[in-house]
mmCIF file of C-alpha atoms in Angstrom:
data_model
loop_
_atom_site.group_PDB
_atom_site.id
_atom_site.type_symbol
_atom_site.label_atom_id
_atom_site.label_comp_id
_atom_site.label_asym_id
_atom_site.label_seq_id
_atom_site.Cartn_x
_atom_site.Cartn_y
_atom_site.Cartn_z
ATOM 1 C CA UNK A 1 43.416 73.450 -11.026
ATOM 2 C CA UNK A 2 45.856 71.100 -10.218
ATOM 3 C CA UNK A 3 46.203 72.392 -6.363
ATOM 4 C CA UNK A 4 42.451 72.062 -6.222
ATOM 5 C CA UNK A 5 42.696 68.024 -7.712
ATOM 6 C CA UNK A 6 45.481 67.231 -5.349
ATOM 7 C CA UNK A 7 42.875 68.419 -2.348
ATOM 8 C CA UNK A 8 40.265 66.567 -3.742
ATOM 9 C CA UNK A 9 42.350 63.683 -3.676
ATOM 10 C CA UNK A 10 42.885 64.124 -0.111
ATOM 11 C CA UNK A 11 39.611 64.544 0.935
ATOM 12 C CA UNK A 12 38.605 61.620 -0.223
ATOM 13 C CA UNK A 13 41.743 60.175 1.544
ATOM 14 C CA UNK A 14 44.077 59.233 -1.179
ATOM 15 C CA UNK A 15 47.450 58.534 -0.191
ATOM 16 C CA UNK A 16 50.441 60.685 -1.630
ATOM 17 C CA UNK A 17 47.725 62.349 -3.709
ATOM 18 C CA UNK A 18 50.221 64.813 -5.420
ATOM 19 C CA UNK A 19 52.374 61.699 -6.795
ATOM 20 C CA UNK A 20 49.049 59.600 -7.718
ATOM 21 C CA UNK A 21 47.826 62.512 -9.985
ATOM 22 C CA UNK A 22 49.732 60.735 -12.721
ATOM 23 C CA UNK A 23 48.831 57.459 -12.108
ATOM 24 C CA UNK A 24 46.708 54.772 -14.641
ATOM 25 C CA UNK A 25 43.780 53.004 -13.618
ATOM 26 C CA UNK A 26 45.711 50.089 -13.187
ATOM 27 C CA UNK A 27 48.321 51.530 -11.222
ATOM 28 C CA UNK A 28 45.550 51.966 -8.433
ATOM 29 C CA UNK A 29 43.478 49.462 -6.392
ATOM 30 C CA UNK A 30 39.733 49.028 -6.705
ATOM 31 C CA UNK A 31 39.118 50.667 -3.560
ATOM 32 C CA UNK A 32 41.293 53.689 -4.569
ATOM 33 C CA UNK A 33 39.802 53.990 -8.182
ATOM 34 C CA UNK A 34 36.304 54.009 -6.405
ATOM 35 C CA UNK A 35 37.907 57.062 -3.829
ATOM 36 C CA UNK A 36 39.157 58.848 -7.100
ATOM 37 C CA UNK A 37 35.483 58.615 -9.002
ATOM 38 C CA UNK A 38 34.159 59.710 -5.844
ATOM 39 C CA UNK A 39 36.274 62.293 -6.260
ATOM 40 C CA UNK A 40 35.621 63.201 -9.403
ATOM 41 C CA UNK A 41 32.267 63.074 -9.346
ATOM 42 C CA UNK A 42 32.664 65.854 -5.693
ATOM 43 C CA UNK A 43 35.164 68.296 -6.856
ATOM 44 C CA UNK A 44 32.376 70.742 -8.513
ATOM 45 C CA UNK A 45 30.410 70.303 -5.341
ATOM 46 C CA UNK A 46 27.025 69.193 -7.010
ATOM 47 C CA UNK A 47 23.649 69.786 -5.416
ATOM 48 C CA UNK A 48 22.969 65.876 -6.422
ATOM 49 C CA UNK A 49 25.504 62.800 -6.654
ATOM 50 C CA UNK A 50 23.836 60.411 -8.462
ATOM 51 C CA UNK A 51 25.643 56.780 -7.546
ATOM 52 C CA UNK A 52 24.787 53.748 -9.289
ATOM 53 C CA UNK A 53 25.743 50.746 -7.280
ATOM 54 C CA UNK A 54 29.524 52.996 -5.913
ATOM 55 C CA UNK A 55 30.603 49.094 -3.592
ATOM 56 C CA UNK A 56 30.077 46.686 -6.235
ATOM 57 C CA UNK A 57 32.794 44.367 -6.183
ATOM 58 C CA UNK A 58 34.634 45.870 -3.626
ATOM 59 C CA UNK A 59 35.216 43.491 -0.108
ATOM 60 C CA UNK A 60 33.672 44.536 2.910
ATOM 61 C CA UNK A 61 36.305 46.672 4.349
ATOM 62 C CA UNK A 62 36.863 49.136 1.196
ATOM 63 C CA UNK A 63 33.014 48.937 1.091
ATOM 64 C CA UNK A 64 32.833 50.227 4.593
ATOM 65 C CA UNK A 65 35.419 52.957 4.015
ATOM 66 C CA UNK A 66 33.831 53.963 0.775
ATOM 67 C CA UNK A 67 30.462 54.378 2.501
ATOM 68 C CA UNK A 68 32.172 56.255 5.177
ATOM 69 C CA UNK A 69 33.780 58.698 2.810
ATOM 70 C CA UNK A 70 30.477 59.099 0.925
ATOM 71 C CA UNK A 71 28.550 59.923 4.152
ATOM 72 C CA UNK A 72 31.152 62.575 5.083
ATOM 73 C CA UNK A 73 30.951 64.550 1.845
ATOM 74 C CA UNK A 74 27.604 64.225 1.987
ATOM 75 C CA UNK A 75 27.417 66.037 5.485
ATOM 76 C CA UNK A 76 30.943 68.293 4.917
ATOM 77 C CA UNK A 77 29.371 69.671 1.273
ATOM 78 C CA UNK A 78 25.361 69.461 2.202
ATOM 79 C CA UNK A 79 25.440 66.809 -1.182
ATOM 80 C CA UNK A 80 22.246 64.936 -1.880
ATOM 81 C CA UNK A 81 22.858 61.138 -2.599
ATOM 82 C CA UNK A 82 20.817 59.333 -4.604
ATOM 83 C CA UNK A 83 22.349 55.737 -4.141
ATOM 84 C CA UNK A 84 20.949 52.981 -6.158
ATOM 85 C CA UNK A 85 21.928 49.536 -4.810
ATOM 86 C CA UNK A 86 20.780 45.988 -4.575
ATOM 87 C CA UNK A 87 22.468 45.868 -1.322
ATOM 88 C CA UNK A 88 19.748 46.240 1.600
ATOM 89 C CA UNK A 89 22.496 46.449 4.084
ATOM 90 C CA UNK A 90 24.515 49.386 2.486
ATOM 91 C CA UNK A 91 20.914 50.963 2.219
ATOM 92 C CA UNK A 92 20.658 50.616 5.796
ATOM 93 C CA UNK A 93 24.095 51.834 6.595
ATOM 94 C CA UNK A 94 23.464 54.869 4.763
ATOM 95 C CA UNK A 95 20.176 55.717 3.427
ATOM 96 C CA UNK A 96 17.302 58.600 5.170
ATOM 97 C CA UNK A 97 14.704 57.309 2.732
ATOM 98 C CA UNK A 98 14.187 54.466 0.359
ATOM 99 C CA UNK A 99 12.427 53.584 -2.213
ATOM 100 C CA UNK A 100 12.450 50.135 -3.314
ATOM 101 C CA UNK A 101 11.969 49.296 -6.839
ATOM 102 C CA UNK A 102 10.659 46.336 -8.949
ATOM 103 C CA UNK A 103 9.803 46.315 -12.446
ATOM 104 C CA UNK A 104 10.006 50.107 -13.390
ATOM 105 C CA UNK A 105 7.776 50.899 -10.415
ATOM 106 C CA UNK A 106 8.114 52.283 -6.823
ATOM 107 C CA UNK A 107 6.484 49.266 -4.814
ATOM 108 C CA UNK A 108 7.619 51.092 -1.356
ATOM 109 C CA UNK A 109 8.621 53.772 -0.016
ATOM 110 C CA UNK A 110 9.166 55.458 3.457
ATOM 111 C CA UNK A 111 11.945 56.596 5.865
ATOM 112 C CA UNK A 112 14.641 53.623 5.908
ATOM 113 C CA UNK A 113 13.824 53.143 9.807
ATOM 114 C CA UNK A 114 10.482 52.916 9.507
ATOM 115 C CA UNK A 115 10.901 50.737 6.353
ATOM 116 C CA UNK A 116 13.181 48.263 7.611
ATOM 117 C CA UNK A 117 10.997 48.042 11.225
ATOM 118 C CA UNK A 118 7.770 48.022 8.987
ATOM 119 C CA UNK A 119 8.570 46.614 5.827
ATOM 120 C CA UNK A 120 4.707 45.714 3.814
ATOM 121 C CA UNK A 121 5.312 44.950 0.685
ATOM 122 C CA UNK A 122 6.154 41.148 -0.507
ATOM 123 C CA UNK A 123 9.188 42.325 -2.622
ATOM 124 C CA UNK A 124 10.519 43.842 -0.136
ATOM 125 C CA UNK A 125 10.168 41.384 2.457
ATOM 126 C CA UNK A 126 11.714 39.270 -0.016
ATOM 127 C CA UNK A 127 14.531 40.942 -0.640
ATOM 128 C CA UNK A 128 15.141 41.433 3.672
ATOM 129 C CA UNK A 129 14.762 37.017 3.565
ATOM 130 C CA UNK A 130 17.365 36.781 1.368
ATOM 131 C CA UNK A 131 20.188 38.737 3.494
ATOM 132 C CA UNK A 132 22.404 36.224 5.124
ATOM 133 C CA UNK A 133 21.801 36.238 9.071
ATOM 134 C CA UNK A 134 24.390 34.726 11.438
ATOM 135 C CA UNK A 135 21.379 33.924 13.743
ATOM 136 C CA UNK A 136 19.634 32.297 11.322
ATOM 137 C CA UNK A 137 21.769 29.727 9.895
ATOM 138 C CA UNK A 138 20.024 27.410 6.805
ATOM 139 C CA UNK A 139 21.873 25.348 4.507
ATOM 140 C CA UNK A 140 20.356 27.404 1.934
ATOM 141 C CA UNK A 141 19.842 31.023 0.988
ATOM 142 C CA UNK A 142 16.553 31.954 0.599
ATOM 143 C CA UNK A 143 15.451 33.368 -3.344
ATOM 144 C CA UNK A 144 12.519 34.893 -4.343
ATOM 145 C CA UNK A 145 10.665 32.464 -6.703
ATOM 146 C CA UNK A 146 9.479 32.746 -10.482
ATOM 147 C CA UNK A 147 11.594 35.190 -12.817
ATOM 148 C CA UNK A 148 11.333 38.957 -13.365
ATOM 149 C CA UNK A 149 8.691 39.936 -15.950
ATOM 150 C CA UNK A 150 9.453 40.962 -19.697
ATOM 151 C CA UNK A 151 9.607 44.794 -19.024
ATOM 152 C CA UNK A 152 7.877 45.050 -22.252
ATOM 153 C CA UNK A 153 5.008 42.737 -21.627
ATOM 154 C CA UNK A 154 4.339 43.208 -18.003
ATOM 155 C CA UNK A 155 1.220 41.568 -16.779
ATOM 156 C CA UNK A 156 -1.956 43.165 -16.866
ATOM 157 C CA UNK A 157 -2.139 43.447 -12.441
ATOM 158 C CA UNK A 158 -0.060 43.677 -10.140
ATOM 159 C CA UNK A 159 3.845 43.421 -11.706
ATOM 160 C CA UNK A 160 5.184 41.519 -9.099
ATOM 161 C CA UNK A 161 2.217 38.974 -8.539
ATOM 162 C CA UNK A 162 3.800 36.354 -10.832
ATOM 163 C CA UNK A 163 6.135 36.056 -7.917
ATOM 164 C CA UNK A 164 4.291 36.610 -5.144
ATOM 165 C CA UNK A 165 2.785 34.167 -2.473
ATOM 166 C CA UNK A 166 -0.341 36.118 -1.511
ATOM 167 C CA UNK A 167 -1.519 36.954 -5.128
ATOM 168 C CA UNK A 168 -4.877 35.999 -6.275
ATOM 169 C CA UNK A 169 -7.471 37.339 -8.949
ATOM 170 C CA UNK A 170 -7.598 40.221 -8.112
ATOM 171 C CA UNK A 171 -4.002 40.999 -7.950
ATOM 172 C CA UNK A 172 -3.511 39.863 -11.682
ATOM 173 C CA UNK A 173 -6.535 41.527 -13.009
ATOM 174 C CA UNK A 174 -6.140 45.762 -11.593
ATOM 175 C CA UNK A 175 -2.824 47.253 -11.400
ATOM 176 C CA UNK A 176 -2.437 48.753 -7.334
ATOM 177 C CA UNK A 177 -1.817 52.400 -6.621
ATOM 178 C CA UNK A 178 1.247 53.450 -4.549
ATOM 179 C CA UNK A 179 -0.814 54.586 -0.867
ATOM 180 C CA UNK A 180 0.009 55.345 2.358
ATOM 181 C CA UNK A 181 -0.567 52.762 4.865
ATOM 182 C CA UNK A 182 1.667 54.377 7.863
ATOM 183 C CA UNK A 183 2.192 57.952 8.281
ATOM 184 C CA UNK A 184 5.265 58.640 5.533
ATOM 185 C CA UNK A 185 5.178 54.924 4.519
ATOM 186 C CA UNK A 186 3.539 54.226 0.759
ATOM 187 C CA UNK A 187 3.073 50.791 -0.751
ATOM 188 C CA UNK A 188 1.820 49.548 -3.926
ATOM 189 C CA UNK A 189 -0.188 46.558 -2.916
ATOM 190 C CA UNK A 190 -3.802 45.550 -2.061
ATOM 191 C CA UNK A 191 -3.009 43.250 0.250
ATOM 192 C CA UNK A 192 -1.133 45.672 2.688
ATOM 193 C CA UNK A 193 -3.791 48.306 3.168
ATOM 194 C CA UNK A 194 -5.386 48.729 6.997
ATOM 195 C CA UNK A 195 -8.422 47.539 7.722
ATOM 196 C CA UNK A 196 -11.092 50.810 7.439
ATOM 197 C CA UNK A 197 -8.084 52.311 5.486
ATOM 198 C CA UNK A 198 -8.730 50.114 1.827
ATOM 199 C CA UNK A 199 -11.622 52.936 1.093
ATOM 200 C CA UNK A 200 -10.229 56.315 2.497
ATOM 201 C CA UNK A 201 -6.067 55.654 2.021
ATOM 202 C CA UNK A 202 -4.547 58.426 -0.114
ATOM 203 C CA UNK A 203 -3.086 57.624 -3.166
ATOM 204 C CA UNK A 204 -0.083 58.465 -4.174
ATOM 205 C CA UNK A 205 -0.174 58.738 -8.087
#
């Protein structure tokens, strides 16, 4: 056991793993405690890693590493990842498919390439607006207006129509089905459906 936690420790590149097997969470940077969960979480080899936002917190470089080290286990053990994050970049970084979530409910989902070269729905164009962009420089970031819904009172339509520019009656009055617009690209909102596709689309639910 302890031979196999000291490998562990070095796959996930620990330093001096054999004399950190001792060591208190304080003892140990984020970036390393985030290696050793990792770790942790990999030494049974599961079928599914379930990682609930892994970078948070951590700067940019650890971030990168940690990503790195994820992706590497993922393709060394055949792992599944499901990686929840806020973070549209790490999704990009990292990610085969996405699904983008608002309110409870899958508001789009495809392939993350066709996603982020397609992206439909208003949340998550939203989200994309508010990524800082070097050639896009504004003296303020942009934020998606309004507030997220009481998830225990959610309006009658459309969840996200409270907040959305392009809502009107309709919107607040029928909740929309998830459908596919694109081939392997679903989206939960009336206003993004092809024309001669709003009768014959395929619904998803």
């Amino acid at each position: 056991a302890k031979e196999r936690a000291i490998r562990i420790l070095q796959e996930v590149g620990i330093p001096e793993a054999e004399a950190r097997l001792r060591a208190y969470p304080h003892q140990l940077s984020g970036g390393l405690r985030q290696r050793v969960m990792i770790g942790m979480a990999m030494i049974c080899k599961p079928d599914l890693l379930i990682a609930d936002e892994p970078t948070t917190a951590l700067d940019v470089t650890i971030e990168a590493q940690i990503l790195a080290l994820m992706k590497r286990l993922k393709e060394e053990q055949g792992t599944s990842i499901l990686l929840i994050t806020h973070n549209m970049g790490v999704v990009a970084k990292v990610c085969d498919e996405v699904y983008v979530m608002y309110a409870g409910k899958i508001m789009e989902h495809a392939e993350v390439f066709e996603l982020f070269n397609h992206v439909s729905h208003p949340y998550t164009e939203g989200l994309l607006k508010s990524i800082p962009r070097i050639d896009h420089v504004t003296d303020r970031l942009y934020s998606i207006p309004g507030v997220v819904p009481n998830l225990l009172h959610l309006p009658n339509g459309c969840s996200f129509c409270t907040r959305c520019a392009e809502a009107d009656k309709d919107c607040a009055g029928s909740k929309p089905e998830l459908r596919q617009i694109r081939e392997g690209h679903w989206v939960r909102c009336c206003k993004r459906l092809p024309e001669g596709m709003a009768a014959d689309a395929e619904a998803y639910e």
